[in-house]
Amino acid sequence: MSSSCLIFFVSNSIFLLSLFSLTIHAHRCTENFLSETVSRNLTLCKRYKHRNGVEFGWKVENTTTQTLQVMVGARLDGETGWLAWGLNLGPEPRMVGTQALIGIKQTNGSFLGNTYNVTQYIKIGCNLLPTPIDLNVSNLTFGFLGHIQYHIIEATIYLPQTVDISRINHVWQVGIVAIGMEPKFHEKTLKHYDSTEIIDLQTGTSLSIRSARRHQARVAHGILSIIGWGVILPIGVIIARYFKKGPIHWNEHDQWKHAHKACQACGYIFGATGWAIGLWLGNYSKYYSFPKHGAYGISIFTFATLQTLALRLKPHKNDELHTYWSIYHLSLGYALLIVICVNIFKGIKILQEEETWKPTYIAIISSIAFIFFVFEITNWIKFKVDQLKSKEELSKQIH
């Protein structure tokens, strides 16, 4: 590996390590929602902006009786919809096992709230309908605050003395479809799957270290994959195609060949590292998966590995297999670039970073495509000029 490639690798590794030092915090509540919590004498408030936008205000009135007042709000813009919040008194924050308060926006414009026990049977398709829960709940209401355009769940919960309020699992969710009093499945996106937290109700501190690490790993997976598969590998292709015979001549001591191999090696290291993190994320995510994105990722890693091995097994120019090897290497290489591009866009959609990551990556591939286009036009013009010169020389020789 060349020294410039090594420097590039180290500098980006430092950048990625800095990402892992980040911690995730809920955002401050919006001004309007915060004013509503203050008017209700609620002392703490959190907004889960990068999850599904739900805002949560609460107050522990008495640490002896553990009386919890809560207000949960979100926008439900559709004709129907539902908002849910609950506590999971089990060992981990997850949907199954949650004692939930759910408010449903009806098609006739009414707002109904009730308690729901979210059991494991919901995951196999059983209906989620109102049921009594183990928590003592009073003053449960669900309504719409028109001046802030928020749908709000409010309730008072009397927690058992055995519950540790300094470390409790709470779950929240929003959905767009409901039939009667039955909320239907929410969207299958990370923002919805991540709508859980271990929280200290006395301070509002998030104790979900795993969630923070998972988010950091996703960011690292995306950045490494884009840099390795989506940027460095195409640059290596440009070098092999346009620095070998022109328009840029870089033939002395086979410089183009060394640069091409260095780029492909660096791209492979970055991409394979990102792929390995993706495998870890897939195994870590016990309750959801993205099979198409994963299948594309495995294909990319496999084909990239074959391409890397092909460089080591390249036949000599005089070997009769050289032509077939070249066809295979070029065909697989260009097919790989297409699959990489498709899968990166799939990954960006899964992360729901389309407002920032998508335009950035579009700009990157547009720049690469522009370079391809300019070099192709230059090559075509050079070919035509050389062809015209050959005809003129041939004409002179005949005469």
Coordinates of C-alpha atoms in Angstrom, one line a residue:
M1 CA 0.0 0.0 0.0
S2 CA 1.4 3.4 -0.9
S3 CA 2.3 6.0 1.8
S4 CA -0.4 8.4 0.5
C5 CA -3.0 5.7 0.8
L6 CA -1.9 4.9 4.3
I7 CA -2.1 8.5 5.4
F8 CA -5.6 8.7 3.9
F9 CA -6.6 5.6 5.8
V10 CA -5.2 6.8 9.1
S11 CA -6.7 10.3 8.9
N12 CA -10.1 9.0 8.1
S13 CA -9.9 6.4 10.8
I14 CA -9.2 9.2 13.3
F15 CA -12.2 11.0 12.0
L16 CA -14.4 7.9 12.4
L17 CA -13.1 7.2 15.9
S18 CA -14.2 10.7 16.8
L19 CA -17.7 9.8 15.7
F20 CA -17.6 6.9 18.2
S21 CA -16.9 9.4 21.0
L22 CA -20.2 11.1 20.4
T23 CA -23.1 10.5 22.7
I24 CA -26.8 10.8 21.8
H25 CA -29.0 13.1 23.7
A26 CA -32.6 13.9 23.2
H27 CA -33.2 17.4 21.9
R28 CA -34.8 20.2 23.8
C29 CA -38.5 20.3 23.5
T30 CA -40.1 22.8 21.1
E31 CA -41.1 26.1 22.6
N32 CA -44.8 25.4 22.2
F33 CA -44.8 22.0 23.8
L34 CA -42.5 23.2 26.6
S35 CA -44.9 26.0 27.4
E36 CA -47.7 23.4 27.7
T37 CA -45.7 21.3 30.1
V38 CA -44.9 24.4 32.2
S39 CA -48.6 25.3 32.3
R40 CA -49.2 21.8 33.8
N41 CA -46.4 22.1 36.3
L42 CA -44.4 19.3 34.7
T43 CA -40.7 19.7 35.5
L44 CA -38.9 17.7 32.8
C45 CA -39.2 17.5 29.0
K46 CA -37.5 15.7 26.2
R47 CA -37.9 15.7 22.4
Y48 CA -36.9 12.7 20.3
K49 CA -36.2 14.6 17.2
H50 CA -34.0 12.0 15.5
R51 CA -36.3 9.1 16.3
N52 CA -39.9 9.9 15.4
G53 CA -40.4 13.4 16.7
V54 CA -42.4 12.5 19.9
E55 CA -42.1 14.9 22.8
F56 CA -42.4 13.7 26.4
G57 CA -43.0 15.9 29.5
W58 CA -43.4 14.5 33.0
K59 CA -43.0 15.0 36.8
V60 CA -42.5 12.6 39.6
E61 CA -44.7 14.2 42.3
N62 CA -43.8 12.1 45.2
T63 CA -40.8 9.8 45.4
T64 CA -42.5 7.8 48.2
T65 CA -45.7 7.0 46.4
Q66 CA -44.0 7.3 43.0
T67 CA -46.8 9.3 41.4
L68 CA -45.9 10.0 37.8
Q69 CA -47.6 12.7 35.7
V70 CA -47.0 12.4 32.0
M71 CA -47.8 14.3 28.8
V72 CA -46.8 12.9 25.4
G73 CA -47.3 14.8 22.2
A74 CA -46.8 14.4 18.4
R75 CA -48.2 15.5 15.1
L76 CA -50.7 13.1 13.5
D77 CA -51.3 14.7 10.1
G78 CA -53.4 11.9 8.4
E79 CA -57.1 11.2 8.5
T80 CA -56.4 8.6 11.1
G81 CA -53.4 7.9 13.3
W82 CA -52.3 6.9 16.8
L83 CA -49.9 7.9 19.5
A84 CA -48.5 5.5 22.1
W85 CA -46.4 5.7 25.2
G86 CA -45.7 3.1 27.9
L87 CA -43.5 1.5 30.4
N88 CA -41.8 -1.9 30.1
L89 CA -41.1 -3.2 33.5
G90 CA -39.1 -6.1 32.1
P91 CA -35.3 -6.3 31.7
E92 CA -35.0 -4.2 28.5
P93 CA -36.8 -1.4 26.7
R94 CA -38.8 -3.0 23.9
M95 CA -42.3 -3.1 22.5
V96 CA -43.2 -6.6 23.7
G97 CA -44.1 -6.4 27.4
T98 CA -44.9 -2.7 27.3
Q99 CA -47.9 -1.5 29.4
A100 CA -49.1 1.2 27.0
L101 CA -51.3 4.2 26.8
I102 CA -52.5 4.7 23.3
G103 CA -54.6 7.5 21.8
I104 CA -56.3 7.0 18.5
K105 CA -57.5 9.6 16.0
Q106 CA -60.8 8.4 14.5
T107 CA -62.0 9.1 11.0
N108 CA -65.0 10.9 12.4
G109 CA -62.7 13.4 14.1
S110 CA -63.0 12.1 17.7
F111 CA -60.1 11.2 19.9
L112 CA -60.1 8.1 22.1
G113 CA -57.5 6.8 24.5
N114 CA -57.2 3.6 26.4
T115 CA -54.7 1.1 28.0
Y116 CA -53.1 -1.7 26.0
N117 CA -51.0 -4.7 27.1
V118 CA -48.5 -5.3 24.2
T119 CA -47.8 -9.0 24.2
Q120 CA -45.6 -11.2 22.0
Y121 CA -48.7 -12.3 20.1
I122 CA -48.9 -8.9 18.5
K123 CA -45.7 -9.7 16.5
I124 CA -47.3 -12.8 14.9
G125 CA -50.3 -10.8 13.7
C126 CA -52.8 -10.8 16.6
N127 CA -54.9 -7.7 17.0
L128 CA -53.8 -5.1 19.5
L129 CA -57.0 -4.1 21.4
P130 CA -57.7 -2.2 24.7
T131 CA -57.0 -4.3 27.8
P132 CA -56.4 -3.7 31.4
I133 CA -52.7 -3.2 32.4
D134 CA -50.7 -3.9 35.5
L135 CA -50.1 -0.2 36.1
N136 CA -52.5 1.9 38.1
V137 CA -53.6 4.7 35.7
S138 CA -56.0 7.6 36.3
N139 CA -57.1 10.7 34.4
L140 CA -56.1 9.2 31.0
T141 CA -57.1 11.6 28.2
F142 CA -56.2 11.9 24.5
G143 CA -56.9 15.1 22.6
F144 CA -55.8 17.7 20.1
L145 CA -54.2 21.1 20.9
G146 CA -55.1 23.2 17.9
H147 CA -52.9 26.1 18.7
I148 CA -49.8 24.0 18.6
Q149 CA -51.2 21.3 16.2
Y150 CA -50.2 18.5 18.5
H151 CA -52.1 15.4 19.6
I152 CA -51.6 14.8 23.3
I153 CA -51.8 11.9 25.8
E154 CA -52.1 12.9 29.4
A155 CA -52.3 10.6 32.4
T156 CA -51.3 10.0 36.0
I157 CA -49.6 6.7 36.9
Y158 CA -49.1 5.3 40.3
L159 CA -45.9 3.2 40.0
P160 CA -45.4 0.2 42.2
Q161 CA -42.8 0.6 45.0
T162 CA -40.7 -2.1 43.5
V163 CA -40.1 0.0 40.4
D164 CA -36.8 1.8 40.3
I165 CA -37.6 5.2 38.8
S166 CA -33.9 6.0 38.5
R167 CA -33.7 3.3 35.8
I168 CA -36.9 2.5 33.9
N169 CA -37.7 1.4 30.4
H170 CA -40.1 3.6 28.4
V171 CA -41.3 3.1 24.9
W172 CA -43.1 5.5 22.5
Q173 CA -44.5 5.2 19.0
V174 CA -46.6 6.8 16.4
G175 CA -48.6 5.3 13.5
I176 CA -50.7 6.5 10.6
V177 CA -53.3 3.7 10.4
A178 CA -55.9 2.7 12.9
I179 CA -59.2 0.8 12.6
G180 CA -61.6 1.5 15.4
M181 CA -59.7 1.1 18.6
E182 CA -57.0 -1.1 17.0
P183 CA -53.7 0.7 16.1
K184 CA -52.0 -0.9 13.0
F185 CA -48.3 -1.5 12.5
H186 CA -46.1 1.6 12.4
E187 CA -43.6 2.3 9.6
K188 CA -40.6 -0.1 9.4
T189 CA -37.9 2.5 9.7
L190 CA -35.0 2.9 12.2
K191 CA -36.6 6.0 13.6
H192 CA -39.6 3.9 14.7
Y193 CA -37.6 0.8 15.8
D194 CA -35.4 3.0 18.0
S195 CA -38.3 4.5 19.9
T196 CA -37.2 3.1 23.2
E197 CA -35.0 4.3 26.1
I198 CA -33.8 3.5 29.6
I199 CA -34.3 6.7 31.5
D200 CA -33.8 8.2 35.0
L201 CA -37.2 9.8 35.6
Q202 CA -35.7 12.0 38.4
T203 CA -33.2 13.7 36.1
G204 CA -34.3 12.9 32.6
T205 CA -30.9 11.3 31.9
S206 CA -30.8 8.7 29.2
L207 CA -29.1 5.5 30.3
S208 CA -29.3 3.7 26.9
I209 CA -25.6 3.3 26.2
R210 CA -26.3 0.5 23.7
S211 CA -28.6 2.7 21.7
A212 CA -25.9 5.4 21.5
R213 CA -23.3 2.9 20.3
R214 CA -25.7 1.4 17.8
H215 CA -26.3 4.8 16.3
Q216 CA -22.6 5.6 16.1
A217 CA -22.0 2.2 14.5
R218 CA -24.6 3.0 11.8
V219 CA -22.9 6.3 11.1
A220 CA -19.5 4.6 10.8
H221 CA -21.0 1.9 8.6
G222 CA -22.5 4.4 6.3
I223 CA -19.4 6.7 6.1
L224 CA -16.9 3.8 5.6
S225 CA -19.1 2.2 2.9
I226 CA -19.6 5.4 1.0
I227 CA -15.8 6.3 1.2
G228 CA -14.6 2.8 0.3
W229 CA -17.1 1.3 -2.1
G230 CA -18.7 4.6 -3.4
V231 CA -15.7 6.9 -3.8
I232 CA -12.3 5.2 -3.8
L233 CA -13.2 2.2 -6.0
P234 CA -14.7 4.4 -8.8
I235 CA -11.5 6.6 -8.6
G236 CA -9.5 3.4 -9.1
V237 CA -11.6 2.6 -12.2
I238 CA -11.0 6.1 -13.6
I239 CA -7.2 5.6 -13.2
A240 CA -7.2 2.2 -14.9
R241 CA -9.3 3.5 -17.8
Y242 CA -8.0 6.9 -18.5
F243 CA -4.4 7.0 -17.1
K244 CA -3.3 3.9 -19.0
K245 CA -3.6 5.1 -22.6
G246 CA -4.8 8.6 -22.2
P247 CA -5.9 11.3 -22.2
I248 CA -3.5 11.5 -19.3
H249 CA -0.4 9.4 -19.9
W250 CA 1.0 7.9 -16.8
N251 CA 2.9 4.9 -18.1
E252 CA 6.3 5.4 -16.8
H253 CA 7.2 2.5 -14.5
D254 CA 3.5 1.5 -14.7
Q255 CA 2.5 4.3 -12.4
W256 CA -1.2 4.0 -13.3
K257 CA -1.1 0.3 -12.4
H258 CA 0.3 1.0 -9.0
A259 CA -2.1 3.8 -8.3
H260 CA -5.0 1.7 -9.5
K261 CA -4.1 -1.2 -7.2
A262 CA -3.5 1.2 -4.3
C263 CA -7.0 2.8 -4.7
Q264 CA -8.6 -0.6 -5.0
A265 CA -6.8 -1.8 -1.9
C266 CA -7.8 1.3 0.1
G267 CA -11.3 1.1 -1.1
Y268 CA -11.6 -2.6 -0.2
I269 CA -10.2 -2.0 3.3
F270 CA -12.7 0.9 4.0
G271 CA -15.6 -1.0 2.4
A272 CA -14.9 -4.3 4.0
T273 CA -14.6 -2.6 7.4
G274 CA -17.9 -0.9 6.8
W275 CA -19.4 -4.2 5.7
A276 CA -18.1 -5.9 8.9
I277 CA -19.8 -3.2 11.0
G278 CA -23.0 -3.8 9.0
L279 CA -22.8 -7.5 9.8
W280 CA -22.4 -6.7 13.5
L281 CA -25.4 -4.3 13.3
G282 CA -27.5 -7.1 11.6
N283 CA -26.7 -9.5 14.4
Y284 CA -27.2 -6.9 17.1
S285 CA -30.6 -5.9 15.8
K286 CA -32.6 -8.9 17.2
Y287 CA -36.1 -7.5 16.5
Y288 CA -35.8 -6.1 13.0
S289 CA -33.7 -6.5 9.8
F290 CA -33.2 -5.1 6.3
P291 CA -32.7 -8.3 4.2
K292 CA -32.4 -6.6 0.8
H293 CA -29.8 -4.1 1.9
G294 CA -27.9 -7.0 3.6
A295 CA -28.0 -9.2 0.5
Y296 CA -26.7 -6.4 -1.6
G297 CA -23.9 -5.8 0.9
I298 CA -22.9 -9.4 0.9
S299 CA -22.8 -9.4 -2.9
I300 CA -20.7 -6.3 -3.0
F301 CA -18.2 -7.7 -0.5
T302 CA -18.0 -11.0 -2.4
F303 CA -17.6 -9.4 -5.9
A304 CA -15.1 -6.9 -4.5
T305 CA -13.1 -9.8 -3.0
L306 CA -13.1 -11.6 -6.3
Q307 CA -11.9 -8.4 -8.1
T308 CA -9.1 -8.1 -5.6
L309 CA -8.1 -11.7 -6.0
A310 CA -8.3 -11.3 -9.8
L311 CA -5.6 -8.7 -9.7
R312 CA -3.3 -11.3 -8.1
L313 CA -4.3 -13.9 -10.6
K314 CA -4.0 -11.8 -13.8
P315 CA -2.7 -13.9 -16.7
H316 CA 0.3 -12.6 -18.7
K317 CA -0.4 -10.6 -21.8
N318 CA 0.7 -13.3 -24.1
D319 CA -1.5 -15.9 -22.3
E320 CA -4.6 -16.9 -24.3
L321 CA -6.7 -16.5 -21.1
H322 CA -5.8 -12.8 -20.9
T323 CA -8.6 -11.7 -23.1
Y324 CA -11.2 -13.6 -21.2
W325 CA -9.8 -12.4 -17.9
S326 CA -10.1 -8.7 -19.1
I327 CA -13.7 -9.2 -20.2
Y328 CA -14.5 -10.8 -16.8
H329 CA -12.6 -8.1 -14.8
L330 CA -14.2 -5.2 -16.6
S331 CA -17.8 -6.6 -16.7
L332 CA -17.7 -7.5 -13.0
G333 CA -16.1 -4.2 -12.1
Y334 CA -18.8 -2.1 -13.8
A335 CA -21.6 -4.3 -12.5
L336 CA -20.2 -3.9 -9.0
L337 CA -20.2 -0.1 -9.3
I338 CA -23.9 -0.1 -10.2
V339 CA -24.8 -2.4 -7.3
I340 CA -22.8 -0.2 -4.9
C341 CA -24.6 2.9 -6.0
V342 CA -28.0 1.2 -5.6
N343 CA -27.1 -0.1 -2.1
I344 CA -25.7 3.1 -0.8
F345 CA -29.0 4.9 -1.7
K346 CA -30.9 2.0 0.1
G347 CA -28.7 2.5 3.2
I348 CA -29.3 6.3 3.2
K349 CA -33.0 5.6 3.0
I350 CA -32.9 3.2 5.9
L351 CA -30.9 5.7 8.0
Q352 CA -33.4 8.4 6.9
E353 CA -30.6 10.8 6.3
E354 CA -32.0 11.8 2.9
E355 CA -31.9 15.5 3.7
T356 CA -28.1 15.5 4.3
W357 CA -26.4 12.3 3.1
K358 CA -28.4 11.9 -0.1
P359 CA -27.6 15.2 -1.8
T360 CA -24.0 14.8 -0.6
Y361 CA -23.6 11.4 -2.3
I362 CA -25.5 12.6 -5.4
A363 CA -22.9 15.4 -5.6
I364 CA -20.1 12.9 -5.3
I365 CA -21.3 10.5 -7.9
S366 CA -22.2 13.4 -10.2
S367 CA -18.7 14.6 -10.0
I368 CA -17.3 11.2 -10.7
A369 CA -19.8 10.8 -13.6
F370 CA -18.7 14.2 -14.9
I371 CA -15.0 13.1 -14.9
F372 CA -16.0 10.0 -16.8
F373 CA -17.9 12.0 -19.3
V374 CA -15.1 14.6 -19.8
F375 CA -12.5 11.8 -20.3
E376 CA -14.7 9.9 -22.6
I377 CA -15.3 12.9 -24.8
T378 CA -11.5 13.7 -24.7
N379 CA -10.7 10.1 -25.7
W380 CA -13.3 10.3 -28.5
I381 CA -11.9 13.5 -29.9
K382 CA -8.4 12.1 -29.7
F383 CA -9.5 9.0 -31.5
K384 CA -11.1 11.0 -34.3
V385 CA -8.0 13.3 -34.6
D386 CA -5.7 10.2 -34.8
Q387 CA -8.0 8.6 -37.3
L388 CA -7.9 11.8 -39.5
K389 CA -4.1 12.0 -39.3
S390 CA -3.8 8.3 -40.3
K391 CA -6.0 8.9 -43.3
E392 CA -4.0 12.0 -44.3
E393 CA -0.7 10.1 -44.0
L394 CA -2.1 7.2 -46.0
S395 CA -3.3 9.6 -48.7
K396 CA 0.1 11.2 -48.9
Q397 CA 1.8 7.8 -49.2
I398 CA -0.6 6.8 -52.1
H399 CA 0.1 10.0 -54.0

